mmCIF file of C-alpha atoms in Angstrom:
data_model
loop_
_atom_site.group_PDB
_atom_site.id
_atom_site.type_symbol
_atom_site.label_atom_id
_atom_site.label_comp_id
_atom_site.label_asym_id
_atom_site.label_seq_id
_atom_site.Cartn_x
_atom_site.Cartn_y
_atom_site.Cartn_z
ATOM 1 C CA MET A 9 119.056 113.794 76.533
ATOM 2 C CA GLU A 10 115.517 115.129 76.811
ATOM 3 C CA ILE A 11 112.839 112.876 78.232
ATOM 4 C CA PRO A 12 109.559 112.819 76.297
ATOM 5 C CA ALA A 13 106.601 114.216 78.174
ATOM 6 C CA ILE A 14 103.897 111.666 78.972
ATOM 7 C CA ASN A 15 100.478 112.849 80.035
ATOM 8 C CA LEU A 16 99.367 112.050 83.582
ATOM 9 C CA LYS A 17 95.922 111.149 82.199
ATOM 10 C CA ALA A 18 97.495 108.440 80.043
ATOM 11 C CA ILE A 19 99.356 106.976 83.017
ATOM 12 C CA VAL A 20 96.240 106.916 85.214
ATOM 13 C CA LEU A 21 94.083 105.472 82.436
ATOM 14 C CA ALA A 22 96.568 102.703 81.592
ATOM 15 C CA HIS A 23 96.969 101.676 85.232
ATOM 16 C CA TRP A 24 93.211 101.882 85.799
ATOM 17 C CA LEU A 25 92.567 99.513 82.869
ATOM 18 C CA LEU A 26 95.280 97.087 83.948
ATOM 19 C CA THR A 27 93.991 97.189 87.584
ATOM 20 C CA VAL A 28 90.460 96.453 86.428
ATOM 21 C CA TRP A 29 91.665 93.525 84.391
ATOM 22 C CA GLY A 30 94.062 92.378 87.087
ATOM 23 C CA SER A 31 91.395 92.338 89.801
ATOM 24 C CA MET A 32 88.861 90.401 87.745
ATOM 25 C CA SER A 33 89.498 86.883 88.937
ATOM 26 C CA TYR A 34 91.848 85.553 91.512
ATOM 27 C CA LEU A 35 93.588 88.400 93.391
ATOM 28 C CA PRO A 36 92.108 89.451 96.759
ATOM 29 C CA SER A 37 90.128 92.625 97.234
ATOM 30 C CA SER A 38 93.043 94.296 98.980
ATOM 31 C CA TYR A 39 94.817 94.412 95.603
ATOM 32 C CA ALA A 40 91.912 96.305 94.073
ATOM 33 C CA TRP A 41 91.462 98.653 97.100
ATOM 34 C CA GLY A 42 95.110 99.554 97.197
ATOM 35 C CA ASN A 43 95.505 100.229 93.505
ATOM 36 C CA PHE A 44 92.192 102.037 93.013
ATOM 37 C CA SER A 45 92.836 104.317 95.966
ATOM 38 C CA VAL A 46 96.216 105.318 94.507
ATOM 39 C CA LEU A 47 94.557 105.934 91.164
ATOM 40 C CA ALA A 48 92.034 108.189 92.925
ATOM 41 C CA VAL A 49 94.988 110.255 94.125
ATOM 42 C CA GLY A 50 96.148 110.274 90.493
ATOM 43 C CA VAL A 51 92.780 111.724 89.457
ATOM 44 C CA TRP A 52 93.322 114.417 92.133
ATOM 45 C CA ALA A 53 96.732 115.203 90.598
ATOM 46 C CA ILE A 54 95.047 115.515 87.182
ATOM 47 C CA ALA A 55 92.377 117.848 88.553
ATOM 48 C CA GLN A 56 94.776 120.165 90.372
ATOM 49 C CA ARG A 57 97.373 120.931 87.752
ATOM 50 C CA ASP A 58 99.496 123.112 90.039
ATOM 51 C CA SER A 59 99.492 120.916 93.099
ATOM 52 C CA ILE A 60 102.886 119.547 94.022
ATOM 53 C CA ASP A 61 101.409 117.551 96.909
ATOM 54 C CA ALA A 62 98.980 115.661 94.692
ATOM 55 C CA VAL A 63 101.740 114.487 92.351
ATOM 56 C CA LEU A 64 104.027 113.580 95.242
ATOM 57 C CA MET A 65 101.293 111.573 96.968
ATOM 58 C CA PHE A 66 100.537 109.812 93.681
ATOM 59 C CA LEU A 67 104.239 109.019 93.238
ATOM 60 C CA MET A 68 104.557 107.680 96.786
ATOM 61 C CA GLY A 69 101.356 105.662 96.367
ATOM 62 C CA MET A 70 102.645 104.090 93.194
ATOM 63 C CA ALA A 71 105.902 103.172 94.963
ATOM 64 C CA VAL A 72 104.001 101.616 97.829
ATOM 65 C CA THR A 73 101.746 99.614 95.529
ATOM 66 C CA ILE A 74 104.791 98.168 93.814
ATOM 67 C CA LEU A 75 105.729 96.546 97.131
ATOM 68 C CA THR A 76 102.187 95.511 98.005
ATOM 69 C CA ASP A 77 101.675 93.979 94.568
ATOM 70 C CA ILE A 78 104.833 91.925 95.009
ATOM 71 C CA VAL A 79 103.525 90.727 98.371
ATOM 72 C CA HIS A 80 100.138 89.834 96.816
ATOM 73 C CA PHE A 81 101.801 87.841 94.030
ATOM 74 C CA GLY A 82 104.133 86.124 96.458
ATOM 75 C CA ILE A 83 101.276 85.008 98.772
ATOM 76 C CA ILE A 84 98.393 84.428 96.359
ATOM 77 C CA TYR A 85 99.979 83.202 93.105
ATOM 78 C CA PRO A 86 99.042 79.513 92.835
ATOM 79 C CA GLN A 87 101.289 76.605 92.113
ATOM 80 C CA TYR A 88 98.714 74.865 89.915
ATOM 81 C CA PRO A 89 97.709 75.897 86.370
ATOM 82 C CA LEU A 90 95.109 78.666 86.130
ATOM 83 C CA VAL A 91 91.929 78.720 84.057
ATOM 84 C CA ALA A 92 91.764 81.221 81.201
ATOM 85 C CA ALA A 93 90.125 84.104 83.137
ATOM 86 C CA ALA A 94 92.487 83.763 86.111
ATOM 87 C CA SER A 95 95.493 83.486 83.787
ATOM 88 C CA PHE A 96 94.435 86.676 81.964
ATOM 89 C CA SER A 97 93.874 88.472 85.266
ATOM 90 C CA ALA A 98 97.274 87.390 86.582
ATOM 91 C CA GLY A 99 98.986 88.479 83.377
ATOM 92 C CA MET A 100 97.383 91.936 83.431
ATOM 93 C CA ALA A 101 98.269 92.393 87.129
ATOM 94 C CA ILE A 102 101.875 91.422 86.411
ATOM 95 C CA LEU A 103 101.981 93.802 83.423
ATOM 96 C CA ASN A 104 100.609 96.521 85.708
ATOM 97 C CA LEU A 105 103.379 95.810 88.162
ATOM 98 C CA LEU A 106 106.069 95.898 85.463
ATOM 99 C CA LEU A 107 104.833 99.275 84.128
ATOM 100 C CA LYS A 108 104.741 100.939 87.556
ATOM 101 C CA PRO A 109 108.476 101.781 87.818
ATOM 102 C CA VAL A 110 108.398 103.414 84.392
ATOM 103 C CA SER A 111 105.267 105.305 85.446
ATOM 104 C CA CYS A 112 107.000 106.390 88.642
ATOM 105 C CA PHE A 113 109.859 107.806 86.608
ATOM 106 C CA PHE A 114 107.500 109.906 84.496
ATOM 107 C CA VAL A 115 105.420 111.023 87.492
ATOM 108 C CA TYR A 116 108.678 112.122 89.199
ATOM 109 C CA GLN A 117 109.493 114.208 86.107
ATOM 110 C CA MET A 118 106.076 115.827 86.433
ATOM 111 C CA TYR A 119 106.774 116.449 90.115
ATOM 112 C CA ARG A 120 109.925 118.313 89.156
ATOM 113 C CA GLU A 121 108.137 120.226 86.397
ATOM 114 C CA ARG A 122 105.534 121.423 88.876
ATOM 115 C CA GLY A 123 108.215 122.851 91.076
ATOM 116 C CA GLY A 124 109.052 120.000 93.420
ATOM 117 C CA ASP A 125 112.468 119.736 94.983
ATOM 118 C CA TYR A 126 114.972 117.190 93.821
ATOM 119 C CA ASN A 127 115.183 115.813 97.321
ATOM 120 C CA ILE A 128 111.908 114.603 98.780
ATOM 121 C CA ASN A 129 111.178 115.832 102.258
ATOM 122 C CA PHE A 130 109.065 113.633 104.498
ATOM 123 C CA GLY A 131 108.670 116.234 107.219
ATOM 124 C CA PHE A 132 111.384 114.959 109.489
ATOM 125 C CA PRO A 133 113.711 117.578 110.959
ATOM 126 C CA SER A 134 116.968 117.780 109.126
ATOM 127 C CA VAL A 135 120.096 119.876 109.089
ATOM 128 C CA SER A 136 120.196 122.166 106.096
ATOM 129 C CA ARG A 137 122.676 124.779 105.009
ATOM 130 C CA ASN A 138 121.389 128.300 104.598
ATOM 131 C CA ARG A 139 123.901 129.829 102.232
ATOM 132 C CA ASP A 140 122.266 133.281 102.236
ATOM 133 C CA ALA A 141 124.194 134.392 105.343
ATOM 134 C CA TYR A 142 127.614 133.468 103.890
ATOM 135 C CA GLN A 143 129.889 135.954 102.237
ATOM 136 C CA SER A 144 132.224 135.169 99.452
ATOM 137 C CA ILE A 145 135.909 135.108 100.351
ATOM 138 C CA ASP A 146 136.754 136.620 96.986
ATOM 139 C CA GLN A 147 135.279 139.983 97.906
ATOM 140 C CA GLN A 148 137.206 142.223 100.320
ATOM 141 C CA ASP A 149 135.538 144.496 102.740
ATOM 142 C CA GLU A 150 135.955 148.191 101.724
ATOM 143 C CA SER A 151 136.512 149.346 105.295
ATOM 144 C CA SER A 152 139.812 147.460 105.554
ATOM 145 C CA SER A 153 142.738 148.114 103.307
ATOM 146 C CA PRO A 154 145.967 146.188 102.872
ATOM 147 C CA THR A 155 147.917 148.833 104.822
ATOM 148 C CA ASN A 156 145.440 148.864 107.707
ATOM 149 C CA SER A 157 144.550 145.167 107.898
ATOM 150 C CA PHE A 158 144.097 145.014 111.682
ATOM 151 C CA ASN A 159 142.215 148.289 112.090
ATOM 152 C CA GLN A 160 145.171 149.902 113.875
ATOM 153 C CA ALA A 161 145.159 153.615 114.523
ATOM 154 C CA LYS A 162 147.214 155.690 112.181
ATOM 155 C CA ASP A 163 150.000 157.880 113.404
ATOM 156 C CA THR A 164 147.903 160.991 113.546
ATOM 157 C CA LYS A 165 147.095 163.075 116.545
ATOM 158 C CA PRO A 166 143.502 163.007 117.692
ATOM 159 C CA GLY A 167 141.441 166.044 116.986
ATOM 160 C CA VAL A 168 140.389 168.544 119.631
ATOM 161 C CA ARG A 169 137.327 167.547 121.557
ATOM 162 C CA THR A 170 134.627 170.006 122.341
ATOM 163 C CA TYR A 171 132.416 169.387 125.309
#
């Protein structure tokens, strides 16, 4: 199944519009600062088409803002009915949050298209297997033969040495 390509510009534009509408009324300024700073990294990823780091940072920023948006809604969302502007703002912020996992999926596909690894490395030391030094067990070494498997000397007399 092939996944349709979605333009990074469309993702950044949609989240920018939803962030603008979501930060209009009742959410704190930390919501706007967090989301707009991640969108700035998205603009960087658009500007540098070959940069793997820009797309990876945008992807990680989107993942972090999913968590921070949940915290914002959990702390700030009121128990009483909202007025029209605050209700619209809350609805757009929630829609923004619901679209972020889908956007993260497409941004991850772009990360892979730009040459990123399947596993994401955070810079911590890890044990990896370098398979370049291994030899296949299917191939036999030409220096050994089945009759001389332990490199034993043959029953021939040594040649005359000249000093």
